[in-house]
XYZ file of N, CA, C and O in Angstrom:
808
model
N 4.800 -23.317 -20.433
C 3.868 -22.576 -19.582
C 4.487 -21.245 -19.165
O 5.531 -21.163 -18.518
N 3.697 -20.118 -19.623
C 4.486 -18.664 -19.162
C 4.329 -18.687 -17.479
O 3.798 -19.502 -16.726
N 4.990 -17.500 -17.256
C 4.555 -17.565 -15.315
C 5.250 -16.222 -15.515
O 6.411 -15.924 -15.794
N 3.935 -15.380 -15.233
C 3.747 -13.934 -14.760
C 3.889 -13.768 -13.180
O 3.276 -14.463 -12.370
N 4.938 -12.572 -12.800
C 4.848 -12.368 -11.477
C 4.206 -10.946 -11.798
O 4.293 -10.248 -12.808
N 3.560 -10.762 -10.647
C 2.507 -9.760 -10.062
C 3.295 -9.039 -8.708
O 3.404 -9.737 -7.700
N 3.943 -7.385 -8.690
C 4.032 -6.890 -7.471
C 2.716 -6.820 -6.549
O 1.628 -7.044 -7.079
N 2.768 -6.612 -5.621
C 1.125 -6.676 -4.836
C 0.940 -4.667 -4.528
O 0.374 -4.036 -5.421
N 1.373 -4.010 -3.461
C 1.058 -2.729 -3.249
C 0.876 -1.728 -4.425
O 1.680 -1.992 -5.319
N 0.040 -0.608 -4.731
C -0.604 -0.585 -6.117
C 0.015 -1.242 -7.000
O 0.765 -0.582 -7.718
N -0.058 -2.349 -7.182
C -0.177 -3.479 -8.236
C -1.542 -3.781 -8.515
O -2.308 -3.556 -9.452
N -1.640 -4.616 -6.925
C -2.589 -5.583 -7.364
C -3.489 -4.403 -6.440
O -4.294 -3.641 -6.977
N -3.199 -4.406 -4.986
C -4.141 -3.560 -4.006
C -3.657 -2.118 -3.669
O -2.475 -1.773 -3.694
N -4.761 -1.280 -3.336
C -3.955 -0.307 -3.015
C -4.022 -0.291 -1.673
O -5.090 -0.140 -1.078
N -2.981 -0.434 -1.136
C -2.882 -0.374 0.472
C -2.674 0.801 0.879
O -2.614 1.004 2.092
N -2.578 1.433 0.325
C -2.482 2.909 1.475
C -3.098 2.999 2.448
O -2.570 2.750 3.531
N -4.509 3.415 2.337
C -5.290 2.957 3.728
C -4.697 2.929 4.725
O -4.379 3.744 5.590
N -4.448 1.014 4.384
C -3.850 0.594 5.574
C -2.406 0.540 6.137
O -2.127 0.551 7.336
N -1.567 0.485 5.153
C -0.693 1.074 6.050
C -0.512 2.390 6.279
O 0.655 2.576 6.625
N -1.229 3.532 6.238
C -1.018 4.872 7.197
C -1.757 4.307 8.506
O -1.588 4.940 9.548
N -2.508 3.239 8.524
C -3.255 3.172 9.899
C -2.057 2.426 10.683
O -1.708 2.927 11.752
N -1.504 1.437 10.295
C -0.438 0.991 10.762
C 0.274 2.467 11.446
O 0.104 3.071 12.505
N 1.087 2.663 10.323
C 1.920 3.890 10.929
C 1.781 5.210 11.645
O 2.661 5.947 12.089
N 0.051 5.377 11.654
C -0.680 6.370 12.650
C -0.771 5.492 14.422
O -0.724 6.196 15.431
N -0.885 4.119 14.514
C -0.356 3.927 15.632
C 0.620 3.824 16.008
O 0.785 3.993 17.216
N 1.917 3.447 15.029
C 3.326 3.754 15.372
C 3.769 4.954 16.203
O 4.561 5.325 17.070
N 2.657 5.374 15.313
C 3.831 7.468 15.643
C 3.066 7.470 17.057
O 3.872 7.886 17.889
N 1.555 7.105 17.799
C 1.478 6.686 19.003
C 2.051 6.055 19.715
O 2.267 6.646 20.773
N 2.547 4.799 19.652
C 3.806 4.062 20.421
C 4.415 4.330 20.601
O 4.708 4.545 21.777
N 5.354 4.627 19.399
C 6.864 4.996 19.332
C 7.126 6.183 20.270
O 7.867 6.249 21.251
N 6.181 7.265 19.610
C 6.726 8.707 20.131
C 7.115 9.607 18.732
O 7.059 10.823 18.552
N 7.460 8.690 17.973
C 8.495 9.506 16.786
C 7.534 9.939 15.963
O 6.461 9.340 15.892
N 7.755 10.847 15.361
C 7.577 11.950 13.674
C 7.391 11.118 12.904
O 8.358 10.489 12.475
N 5.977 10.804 12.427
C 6.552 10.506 10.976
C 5.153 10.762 9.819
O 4.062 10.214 9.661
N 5.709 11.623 9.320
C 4.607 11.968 7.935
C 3.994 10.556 7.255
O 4.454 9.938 6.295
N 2.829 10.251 8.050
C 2.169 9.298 7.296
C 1.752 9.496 5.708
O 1.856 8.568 4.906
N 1.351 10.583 5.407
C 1.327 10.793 4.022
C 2.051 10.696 3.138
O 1.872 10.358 1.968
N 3.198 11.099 3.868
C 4.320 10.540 2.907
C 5.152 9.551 2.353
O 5.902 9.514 1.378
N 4.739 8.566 3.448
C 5.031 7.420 3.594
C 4.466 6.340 2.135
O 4.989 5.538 1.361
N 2.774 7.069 2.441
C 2.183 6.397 1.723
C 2.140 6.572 0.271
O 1.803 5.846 -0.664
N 2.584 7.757 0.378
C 2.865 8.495 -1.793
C 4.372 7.697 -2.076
O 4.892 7.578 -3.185
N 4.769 7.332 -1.147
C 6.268 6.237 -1.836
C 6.273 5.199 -1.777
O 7.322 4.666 -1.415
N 5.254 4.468 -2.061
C 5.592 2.994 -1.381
C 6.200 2.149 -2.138
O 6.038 2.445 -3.321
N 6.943 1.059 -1.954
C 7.540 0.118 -2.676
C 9.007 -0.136 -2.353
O 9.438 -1.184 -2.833
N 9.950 0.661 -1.576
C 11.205 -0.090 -0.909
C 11.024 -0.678 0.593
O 10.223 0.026 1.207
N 11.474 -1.647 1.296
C 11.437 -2.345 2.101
C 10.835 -0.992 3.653
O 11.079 0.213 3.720
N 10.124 -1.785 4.539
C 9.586 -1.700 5.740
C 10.775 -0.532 6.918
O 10.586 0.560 7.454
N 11.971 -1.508 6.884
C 12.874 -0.857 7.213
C 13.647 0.095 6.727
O 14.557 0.664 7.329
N 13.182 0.331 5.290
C 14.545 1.374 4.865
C 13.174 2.382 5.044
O 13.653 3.514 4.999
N 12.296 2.456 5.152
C 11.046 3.557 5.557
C 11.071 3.760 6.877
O 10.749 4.915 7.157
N 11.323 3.104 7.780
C 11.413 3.138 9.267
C 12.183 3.902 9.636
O 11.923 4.904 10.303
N 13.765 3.379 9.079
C 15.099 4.254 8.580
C 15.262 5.991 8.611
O 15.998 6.753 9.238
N 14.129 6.187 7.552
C 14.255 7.689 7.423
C 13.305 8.868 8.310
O 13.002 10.022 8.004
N 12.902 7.835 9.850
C 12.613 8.763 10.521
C 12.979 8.437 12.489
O 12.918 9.204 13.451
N 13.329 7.026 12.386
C 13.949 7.059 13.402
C 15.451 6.251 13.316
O 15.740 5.688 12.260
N 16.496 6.214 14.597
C 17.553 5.748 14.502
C 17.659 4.532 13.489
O 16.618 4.619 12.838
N 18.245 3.642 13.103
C 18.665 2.522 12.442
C 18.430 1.554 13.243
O 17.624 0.658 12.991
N 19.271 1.656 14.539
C 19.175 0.505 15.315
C 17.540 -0.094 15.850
O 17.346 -1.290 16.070
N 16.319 1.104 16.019
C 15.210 1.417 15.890
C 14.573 0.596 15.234
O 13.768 -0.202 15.715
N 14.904 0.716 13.915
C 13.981 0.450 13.147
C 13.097 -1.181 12.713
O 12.017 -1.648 12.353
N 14.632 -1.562 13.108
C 13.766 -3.448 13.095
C 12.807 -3.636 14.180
O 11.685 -4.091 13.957
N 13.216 -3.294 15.375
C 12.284 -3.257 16.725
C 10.902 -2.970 15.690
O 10.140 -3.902 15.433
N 10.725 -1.887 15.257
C 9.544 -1.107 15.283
C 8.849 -1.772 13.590
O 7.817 -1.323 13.092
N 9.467 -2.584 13.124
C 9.495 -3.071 11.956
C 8.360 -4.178 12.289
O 7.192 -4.161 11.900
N 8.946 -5.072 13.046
C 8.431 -6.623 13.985
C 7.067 -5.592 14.756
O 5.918 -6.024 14.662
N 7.229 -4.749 15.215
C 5.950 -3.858 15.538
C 4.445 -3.466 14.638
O 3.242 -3.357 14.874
N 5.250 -3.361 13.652
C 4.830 -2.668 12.026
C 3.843 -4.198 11.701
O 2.634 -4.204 11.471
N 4.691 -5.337 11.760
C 4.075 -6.252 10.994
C 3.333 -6.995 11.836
O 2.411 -7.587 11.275
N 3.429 -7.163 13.020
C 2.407 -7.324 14.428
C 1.217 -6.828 14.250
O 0.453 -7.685 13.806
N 0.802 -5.956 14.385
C -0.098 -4.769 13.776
C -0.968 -5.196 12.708
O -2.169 -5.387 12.898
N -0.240 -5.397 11.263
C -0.668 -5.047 9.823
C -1.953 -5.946 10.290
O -2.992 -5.358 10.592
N -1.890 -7.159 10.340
C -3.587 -7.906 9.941
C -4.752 -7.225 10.210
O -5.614 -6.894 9.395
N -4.723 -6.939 11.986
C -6.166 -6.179 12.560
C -5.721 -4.614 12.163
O -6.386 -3.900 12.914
N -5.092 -3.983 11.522
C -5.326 -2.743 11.431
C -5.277 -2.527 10.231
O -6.022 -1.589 9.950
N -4.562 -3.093 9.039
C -4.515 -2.967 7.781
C -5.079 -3.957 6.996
O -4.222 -4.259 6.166
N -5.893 -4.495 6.860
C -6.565 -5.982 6.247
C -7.686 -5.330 6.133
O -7.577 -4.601 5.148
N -8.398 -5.245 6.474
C -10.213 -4.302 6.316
C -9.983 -3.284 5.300
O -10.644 -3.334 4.263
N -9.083 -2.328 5.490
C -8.923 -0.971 4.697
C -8.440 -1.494 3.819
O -7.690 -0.606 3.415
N -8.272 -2.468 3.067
C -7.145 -2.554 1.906
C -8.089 -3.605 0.679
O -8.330 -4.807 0.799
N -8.435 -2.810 -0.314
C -8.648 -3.744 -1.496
C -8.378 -3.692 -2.666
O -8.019 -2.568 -3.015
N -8.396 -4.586 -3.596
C -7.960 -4.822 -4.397
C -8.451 -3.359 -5.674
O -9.416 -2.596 -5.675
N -7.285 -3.497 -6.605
C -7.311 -2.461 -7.779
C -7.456 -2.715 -8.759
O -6.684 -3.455 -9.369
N -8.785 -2.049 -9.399
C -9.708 -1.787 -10.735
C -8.852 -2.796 -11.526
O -7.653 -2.522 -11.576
N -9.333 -4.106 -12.259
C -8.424 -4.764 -13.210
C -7.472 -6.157 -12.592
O -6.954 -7.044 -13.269
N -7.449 -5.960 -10.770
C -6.706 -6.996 -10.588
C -6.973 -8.123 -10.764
O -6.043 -8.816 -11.175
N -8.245 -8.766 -10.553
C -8.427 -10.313 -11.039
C -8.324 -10.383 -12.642
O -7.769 -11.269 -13.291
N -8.847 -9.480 -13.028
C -8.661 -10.116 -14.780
C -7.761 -9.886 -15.016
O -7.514 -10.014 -16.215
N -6.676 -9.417 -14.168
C -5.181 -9.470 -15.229
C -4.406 -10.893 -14.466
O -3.462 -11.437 -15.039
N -4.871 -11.350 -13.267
C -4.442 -12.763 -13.032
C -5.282 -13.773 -13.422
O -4.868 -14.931 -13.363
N -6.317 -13.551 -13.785
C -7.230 -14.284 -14.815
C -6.740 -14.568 -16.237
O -6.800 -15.657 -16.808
N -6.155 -13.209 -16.813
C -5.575 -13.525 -18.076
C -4.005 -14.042 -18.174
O -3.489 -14.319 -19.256
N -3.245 -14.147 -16.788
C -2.051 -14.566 -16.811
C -2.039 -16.014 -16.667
O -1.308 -16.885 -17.137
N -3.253 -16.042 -15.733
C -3.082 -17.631 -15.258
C -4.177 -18.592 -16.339
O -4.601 -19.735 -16.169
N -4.358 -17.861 -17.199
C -5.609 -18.621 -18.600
C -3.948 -18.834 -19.564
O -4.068 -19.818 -20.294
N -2.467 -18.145 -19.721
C -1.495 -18.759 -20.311
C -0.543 -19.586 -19.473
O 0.117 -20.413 -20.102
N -0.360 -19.513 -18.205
C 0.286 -20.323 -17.252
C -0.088 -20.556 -16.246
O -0.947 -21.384 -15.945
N 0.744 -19.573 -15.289
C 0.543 -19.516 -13.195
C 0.960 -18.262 -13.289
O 1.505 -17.957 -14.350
N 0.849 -17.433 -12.451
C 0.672 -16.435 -11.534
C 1.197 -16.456 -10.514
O 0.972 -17.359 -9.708
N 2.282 -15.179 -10.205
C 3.083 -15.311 -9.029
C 2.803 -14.419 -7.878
O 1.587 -14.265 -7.983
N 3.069 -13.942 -7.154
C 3.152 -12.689 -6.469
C 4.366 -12.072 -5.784
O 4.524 -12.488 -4.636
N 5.189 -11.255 -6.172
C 6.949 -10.995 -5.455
C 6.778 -9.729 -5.104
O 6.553 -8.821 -5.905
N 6.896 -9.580 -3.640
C 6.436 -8.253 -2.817
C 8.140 -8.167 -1.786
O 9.070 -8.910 -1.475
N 7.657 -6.630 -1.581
C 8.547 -6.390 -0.466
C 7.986 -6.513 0.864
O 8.575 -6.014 1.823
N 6.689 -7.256 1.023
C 5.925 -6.836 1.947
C 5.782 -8.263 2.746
O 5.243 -9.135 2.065
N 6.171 -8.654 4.076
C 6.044 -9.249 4.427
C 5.494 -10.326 4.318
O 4.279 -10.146 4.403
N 5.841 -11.788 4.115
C 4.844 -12.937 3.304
C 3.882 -13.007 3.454
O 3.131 -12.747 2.514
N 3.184 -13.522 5.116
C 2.154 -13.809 5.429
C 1.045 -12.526 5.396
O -0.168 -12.599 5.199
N 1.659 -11.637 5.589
C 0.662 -10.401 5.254
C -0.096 -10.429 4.351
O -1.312 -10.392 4.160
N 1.128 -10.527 3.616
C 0.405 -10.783 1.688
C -0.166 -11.741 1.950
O -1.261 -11.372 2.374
N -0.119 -12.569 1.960
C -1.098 -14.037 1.972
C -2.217 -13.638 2.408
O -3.298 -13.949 1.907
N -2.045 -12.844 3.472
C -3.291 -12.104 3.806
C -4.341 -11.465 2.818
O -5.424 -11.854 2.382
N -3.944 -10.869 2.725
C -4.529 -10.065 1.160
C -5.369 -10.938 0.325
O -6.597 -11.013 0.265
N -4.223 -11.742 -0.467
C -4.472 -12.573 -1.053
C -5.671 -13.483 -0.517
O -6.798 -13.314 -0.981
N -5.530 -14.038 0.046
C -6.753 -14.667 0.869
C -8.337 -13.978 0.991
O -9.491 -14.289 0.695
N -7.674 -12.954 1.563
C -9.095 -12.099 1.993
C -9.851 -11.329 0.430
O -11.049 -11.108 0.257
N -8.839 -11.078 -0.432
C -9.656 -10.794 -1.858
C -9.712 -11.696 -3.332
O -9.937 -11.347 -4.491
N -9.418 -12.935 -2.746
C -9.516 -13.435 -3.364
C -9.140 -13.627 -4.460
O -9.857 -14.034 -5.374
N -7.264 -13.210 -4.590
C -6.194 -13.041 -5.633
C -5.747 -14.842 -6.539
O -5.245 -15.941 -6.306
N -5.996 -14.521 -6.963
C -5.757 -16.411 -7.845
C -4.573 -16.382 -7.884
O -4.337 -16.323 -9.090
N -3.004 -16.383 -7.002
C -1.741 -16.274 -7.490
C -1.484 -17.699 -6.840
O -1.808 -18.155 -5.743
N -0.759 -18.259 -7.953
C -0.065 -19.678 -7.602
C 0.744 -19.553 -6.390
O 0.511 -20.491 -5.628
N 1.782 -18.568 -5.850
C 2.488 -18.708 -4.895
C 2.691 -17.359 -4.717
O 2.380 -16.469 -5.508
N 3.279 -17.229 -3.540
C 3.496 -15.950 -2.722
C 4.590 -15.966 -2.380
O 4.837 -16.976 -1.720
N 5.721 -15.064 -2.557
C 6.956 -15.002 -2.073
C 7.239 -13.422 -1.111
O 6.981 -12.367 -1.689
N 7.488 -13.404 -0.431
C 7.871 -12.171 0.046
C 8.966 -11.645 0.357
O 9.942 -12.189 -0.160
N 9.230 -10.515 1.220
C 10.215 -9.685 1.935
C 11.258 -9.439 0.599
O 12.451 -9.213 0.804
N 10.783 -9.493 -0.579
C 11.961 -9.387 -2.052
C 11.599 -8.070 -2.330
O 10.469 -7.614 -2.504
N 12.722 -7.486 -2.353
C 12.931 -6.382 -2.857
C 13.937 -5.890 -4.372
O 14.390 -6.982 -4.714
N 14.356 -5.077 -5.160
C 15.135 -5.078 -6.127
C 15.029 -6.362 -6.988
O 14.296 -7.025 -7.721
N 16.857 -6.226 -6.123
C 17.755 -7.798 -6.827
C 16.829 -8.782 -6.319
O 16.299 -9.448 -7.209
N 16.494 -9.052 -5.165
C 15.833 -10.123 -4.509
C 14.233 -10.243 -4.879
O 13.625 -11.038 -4.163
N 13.546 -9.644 -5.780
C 13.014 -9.609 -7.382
C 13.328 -10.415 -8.162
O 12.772 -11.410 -8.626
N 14.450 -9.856 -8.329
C 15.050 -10.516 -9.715
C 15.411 -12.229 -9.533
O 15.353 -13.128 -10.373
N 15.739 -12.258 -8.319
C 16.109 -13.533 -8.147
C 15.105 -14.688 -7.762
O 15.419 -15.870 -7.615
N 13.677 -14.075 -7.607
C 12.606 -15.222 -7.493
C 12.260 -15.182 -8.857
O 11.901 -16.268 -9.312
N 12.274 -13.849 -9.942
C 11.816 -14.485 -10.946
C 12.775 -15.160 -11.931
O 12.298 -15.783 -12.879
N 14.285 -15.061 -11.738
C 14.898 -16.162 -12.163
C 14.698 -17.264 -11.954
O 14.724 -18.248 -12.693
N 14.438 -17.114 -10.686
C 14.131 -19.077 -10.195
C 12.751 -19.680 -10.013
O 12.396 -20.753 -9.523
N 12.081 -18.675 -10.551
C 10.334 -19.153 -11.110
C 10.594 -19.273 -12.947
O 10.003 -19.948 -13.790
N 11.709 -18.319 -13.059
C 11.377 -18.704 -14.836
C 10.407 -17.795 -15.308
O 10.057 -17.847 -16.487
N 10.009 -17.101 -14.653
C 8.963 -15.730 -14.963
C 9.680 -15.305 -16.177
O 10.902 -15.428 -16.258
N 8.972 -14.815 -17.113
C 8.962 -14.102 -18.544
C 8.399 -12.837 -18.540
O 8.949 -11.996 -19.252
N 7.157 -12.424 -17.721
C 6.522 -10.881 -17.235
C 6.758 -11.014 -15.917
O 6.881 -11.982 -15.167
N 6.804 -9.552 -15.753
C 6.651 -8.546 -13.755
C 5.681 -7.549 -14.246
O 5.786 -6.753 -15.180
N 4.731 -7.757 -13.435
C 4.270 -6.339 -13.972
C 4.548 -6.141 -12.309
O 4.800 -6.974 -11.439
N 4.359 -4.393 -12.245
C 4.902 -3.446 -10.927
C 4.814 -1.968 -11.588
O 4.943 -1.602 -12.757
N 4.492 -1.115 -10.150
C 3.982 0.257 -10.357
C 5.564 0.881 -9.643
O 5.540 1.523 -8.592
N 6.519 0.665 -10.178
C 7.749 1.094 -9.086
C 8.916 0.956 -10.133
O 8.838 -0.033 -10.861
N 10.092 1.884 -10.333
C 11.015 1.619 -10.875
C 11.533 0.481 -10.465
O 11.758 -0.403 -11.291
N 11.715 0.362 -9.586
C 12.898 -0.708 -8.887
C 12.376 -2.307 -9.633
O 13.193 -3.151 -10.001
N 11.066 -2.451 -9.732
C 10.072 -3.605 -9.986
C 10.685 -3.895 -11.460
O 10.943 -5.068 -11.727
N 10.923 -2.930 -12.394
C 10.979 -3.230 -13.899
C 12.467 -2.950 -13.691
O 13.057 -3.336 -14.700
N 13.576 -2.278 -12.522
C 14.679 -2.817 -12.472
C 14.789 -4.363 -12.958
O 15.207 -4.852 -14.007
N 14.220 -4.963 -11.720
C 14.174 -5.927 -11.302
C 14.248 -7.167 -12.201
O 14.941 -8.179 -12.100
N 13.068 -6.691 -13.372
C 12.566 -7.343 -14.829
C 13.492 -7.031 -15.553
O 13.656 -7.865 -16.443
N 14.275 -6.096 -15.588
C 15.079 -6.001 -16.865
C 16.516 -7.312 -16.123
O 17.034 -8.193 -16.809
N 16.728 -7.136 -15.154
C 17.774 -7.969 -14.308
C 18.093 -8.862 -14.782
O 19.157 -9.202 -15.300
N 16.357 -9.735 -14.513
C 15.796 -11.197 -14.506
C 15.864 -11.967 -16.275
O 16.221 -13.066 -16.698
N 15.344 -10.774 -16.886
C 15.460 -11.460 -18.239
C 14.189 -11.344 -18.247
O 13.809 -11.790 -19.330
N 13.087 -10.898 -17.478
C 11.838 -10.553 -17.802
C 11.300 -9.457 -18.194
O 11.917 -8.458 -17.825
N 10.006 -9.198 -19.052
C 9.286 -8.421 -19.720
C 8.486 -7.384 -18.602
O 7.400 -7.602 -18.065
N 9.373 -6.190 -18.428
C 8.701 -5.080 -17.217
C 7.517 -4.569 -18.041
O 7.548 -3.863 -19.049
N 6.345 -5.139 -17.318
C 5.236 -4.180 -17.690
C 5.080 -3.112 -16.549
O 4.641 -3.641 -15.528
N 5.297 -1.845 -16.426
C 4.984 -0.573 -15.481
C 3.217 -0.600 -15.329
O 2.534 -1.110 -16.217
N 2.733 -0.116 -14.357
C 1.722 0.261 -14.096
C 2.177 1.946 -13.308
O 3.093 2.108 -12.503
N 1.378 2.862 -13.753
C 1.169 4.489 -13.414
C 0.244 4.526 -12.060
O -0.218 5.603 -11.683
N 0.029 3.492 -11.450
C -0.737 3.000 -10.486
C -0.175 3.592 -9.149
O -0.774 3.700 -8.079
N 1.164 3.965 -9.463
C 2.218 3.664 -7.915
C 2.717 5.166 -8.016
O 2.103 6.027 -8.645
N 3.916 5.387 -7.319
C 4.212 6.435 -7.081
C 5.324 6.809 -8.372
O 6.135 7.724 -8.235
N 5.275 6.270 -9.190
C 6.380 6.500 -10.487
C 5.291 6.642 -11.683
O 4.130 6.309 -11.920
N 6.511 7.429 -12.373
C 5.414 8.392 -13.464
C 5.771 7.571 -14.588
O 6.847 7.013 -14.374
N 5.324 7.318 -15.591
C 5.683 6.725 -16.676
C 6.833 6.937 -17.383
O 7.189 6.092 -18.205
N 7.381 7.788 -17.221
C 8.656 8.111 -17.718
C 10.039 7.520 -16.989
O 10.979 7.025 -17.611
N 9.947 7.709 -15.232
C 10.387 6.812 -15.041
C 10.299 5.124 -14.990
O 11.199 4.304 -15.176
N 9.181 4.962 -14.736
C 9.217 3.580 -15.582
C 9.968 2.735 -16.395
O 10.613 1.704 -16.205
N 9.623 3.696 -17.693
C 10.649 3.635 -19.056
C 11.941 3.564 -18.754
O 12.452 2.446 -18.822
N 12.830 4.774 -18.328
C 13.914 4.571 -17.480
C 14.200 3.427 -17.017
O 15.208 2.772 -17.286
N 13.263 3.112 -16.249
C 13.717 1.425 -15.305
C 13.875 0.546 -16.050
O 14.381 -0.497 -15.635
N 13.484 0.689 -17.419
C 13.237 -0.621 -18.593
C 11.997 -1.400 -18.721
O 11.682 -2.500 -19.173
N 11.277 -0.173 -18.014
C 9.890 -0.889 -18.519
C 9.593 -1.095 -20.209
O 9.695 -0.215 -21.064
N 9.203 -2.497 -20.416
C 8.624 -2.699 -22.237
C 7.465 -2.338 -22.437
O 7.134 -2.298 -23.622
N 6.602 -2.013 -21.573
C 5.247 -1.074 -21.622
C 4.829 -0.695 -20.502
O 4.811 -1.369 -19.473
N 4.354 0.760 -20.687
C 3.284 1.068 -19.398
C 1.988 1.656 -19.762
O 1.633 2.572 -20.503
N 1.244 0.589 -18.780
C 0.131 0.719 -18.578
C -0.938 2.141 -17.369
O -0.546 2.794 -16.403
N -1.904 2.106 -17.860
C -2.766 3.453 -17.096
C -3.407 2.512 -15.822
O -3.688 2.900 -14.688
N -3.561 0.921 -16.495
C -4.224 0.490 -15.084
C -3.759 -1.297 -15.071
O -2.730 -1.603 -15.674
N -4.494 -2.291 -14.430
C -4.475 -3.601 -14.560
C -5.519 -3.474 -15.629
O -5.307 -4.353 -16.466
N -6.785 -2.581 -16.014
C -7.481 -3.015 -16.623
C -7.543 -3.012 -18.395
O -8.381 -3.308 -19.247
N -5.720 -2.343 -18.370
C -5.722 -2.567 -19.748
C -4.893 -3.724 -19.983
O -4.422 -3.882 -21.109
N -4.608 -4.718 -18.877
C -3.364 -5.769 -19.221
C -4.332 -6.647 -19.780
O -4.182 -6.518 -20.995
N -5.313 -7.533 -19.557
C -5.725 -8.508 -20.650
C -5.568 -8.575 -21.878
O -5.304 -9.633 -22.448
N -5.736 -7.211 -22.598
C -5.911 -7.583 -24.000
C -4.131 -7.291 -24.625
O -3.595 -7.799 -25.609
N -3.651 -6.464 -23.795
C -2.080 -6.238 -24.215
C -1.264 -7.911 -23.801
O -0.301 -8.510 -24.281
N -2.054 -8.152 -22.892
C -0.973 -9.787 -22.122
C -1.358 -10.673 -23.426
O -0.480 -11.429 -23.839
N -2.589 -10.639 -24.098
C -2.867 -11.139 -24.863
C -1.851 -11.898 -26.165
O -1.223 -12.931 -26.396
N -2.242 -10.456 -26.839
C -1.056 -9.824 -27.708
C -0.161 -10.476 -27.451
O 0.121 -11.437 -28.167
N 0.571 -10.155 -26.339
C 2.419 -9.906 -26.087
C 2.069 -11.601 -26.106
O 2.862 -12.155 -26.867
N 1.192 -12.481 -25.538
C 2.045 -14.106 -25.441
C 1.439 -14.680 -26.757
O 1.970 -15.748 -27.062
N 0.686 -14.354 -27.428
C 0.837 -14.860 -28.452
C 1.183 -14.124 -29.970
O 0.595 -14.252 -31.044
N 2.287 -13.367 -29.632
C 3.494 -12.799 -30.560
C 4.878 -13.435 -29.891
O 5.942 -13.306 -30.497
N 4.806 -14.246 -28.397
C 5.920 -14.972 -27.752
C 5.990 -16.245 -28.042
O 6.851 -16.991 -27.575
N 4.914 -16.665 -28.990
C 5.013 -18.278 -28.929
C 6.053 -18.201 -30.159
O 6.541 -19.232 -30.620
């Protein structure tokens, strides 16, 4: 049985939306600076190392546990799913199960998941990089797909097949770089390529 993991933020959904709404009440709370836009054209390393680059360190977990307090009623409405996402866990989970390995807080995701109705066998969170690599070692995952260098880091790590998506804030070239084995323009060209690729794997 193959077992595809799925990143979630432009992966599967595009959250932007919602988290600039998140972080537009931050910069109310807090007090602090912080270019929501910019936030949102990078997404994909951890909560805190974004927190990081605009207030103190010691800061940033406080406001982190703040961040994820928040996400349901302010980021859950604004956030849906991207052109292609069910049929590419439709076509993963028609050869095995379907994972989901985010940097994004578990239950959040679950959130998501829940509310759009994502078919992923399990949800793992707060994994980032290496900590990627190490759920899909210990799922046995064979594909990642992810719109993020670090994601097809991650896949090349693991011993899995980085499919890139151009979805995220990385250009296809870096991708490649990361060791992506293909990139894609959307989820809605993975069916017929996932196709292909598992039955040229049997």
């Amino acid at each position: 049985m193959m077992t595809t993991g799925f990143d979630l933020d432009m992966t599967l959904i595009d959250s932007r939306p919602g988290i600039k709404a998140v972080y537009d009440r931050l910069v109310v709370e807090s007090g602090t600076a912080i270019d929501t836009e910019l936030v949102v054209s990078r997404l994909g390393p951890p909560l805190e190392w974004e927190l990081a680059q605009w207030m103190p360190e010691a800061d940033a977990e406080r406001w982190a546990d703040r961040y994820r307090e928040l996400y349901p009623e302010l980021a859950l409405p604004l956030v849906e799913a991207l052109p292609g996402a069910h049929a590419a866990i439709g076509a993963a989970n028609a050869r095995g199960r379907s994972i989901l390995i985010t940097a994004k807080h578990g239950p959040n995701a679950q959130l998501h998941v829940d509310r759009l109705g994502l078919e992923v066998a399990e949800v793992f969170g707060r994994a980032w990089r290496e900590g990627k690599a190490d759920v899909l070692r210990a799922q046995g995952a064979t594909t990642y797909v992810g719109d993020h260098a670090h994601d097809m880091e991650a896949a090349v790590s693991s011993g899995a097949f980085g499919v890139g998506l151009t979805t995220g804030p990385c250009s296809a070239d870096e991708l490649r770089d990361a060791g992506a084995g293909i990139v894609l323009g959307s989820l809605e060209e993975f069916p017929a390529w996932f196709g292909e690729h598992a039955a040229s794997s049997v």
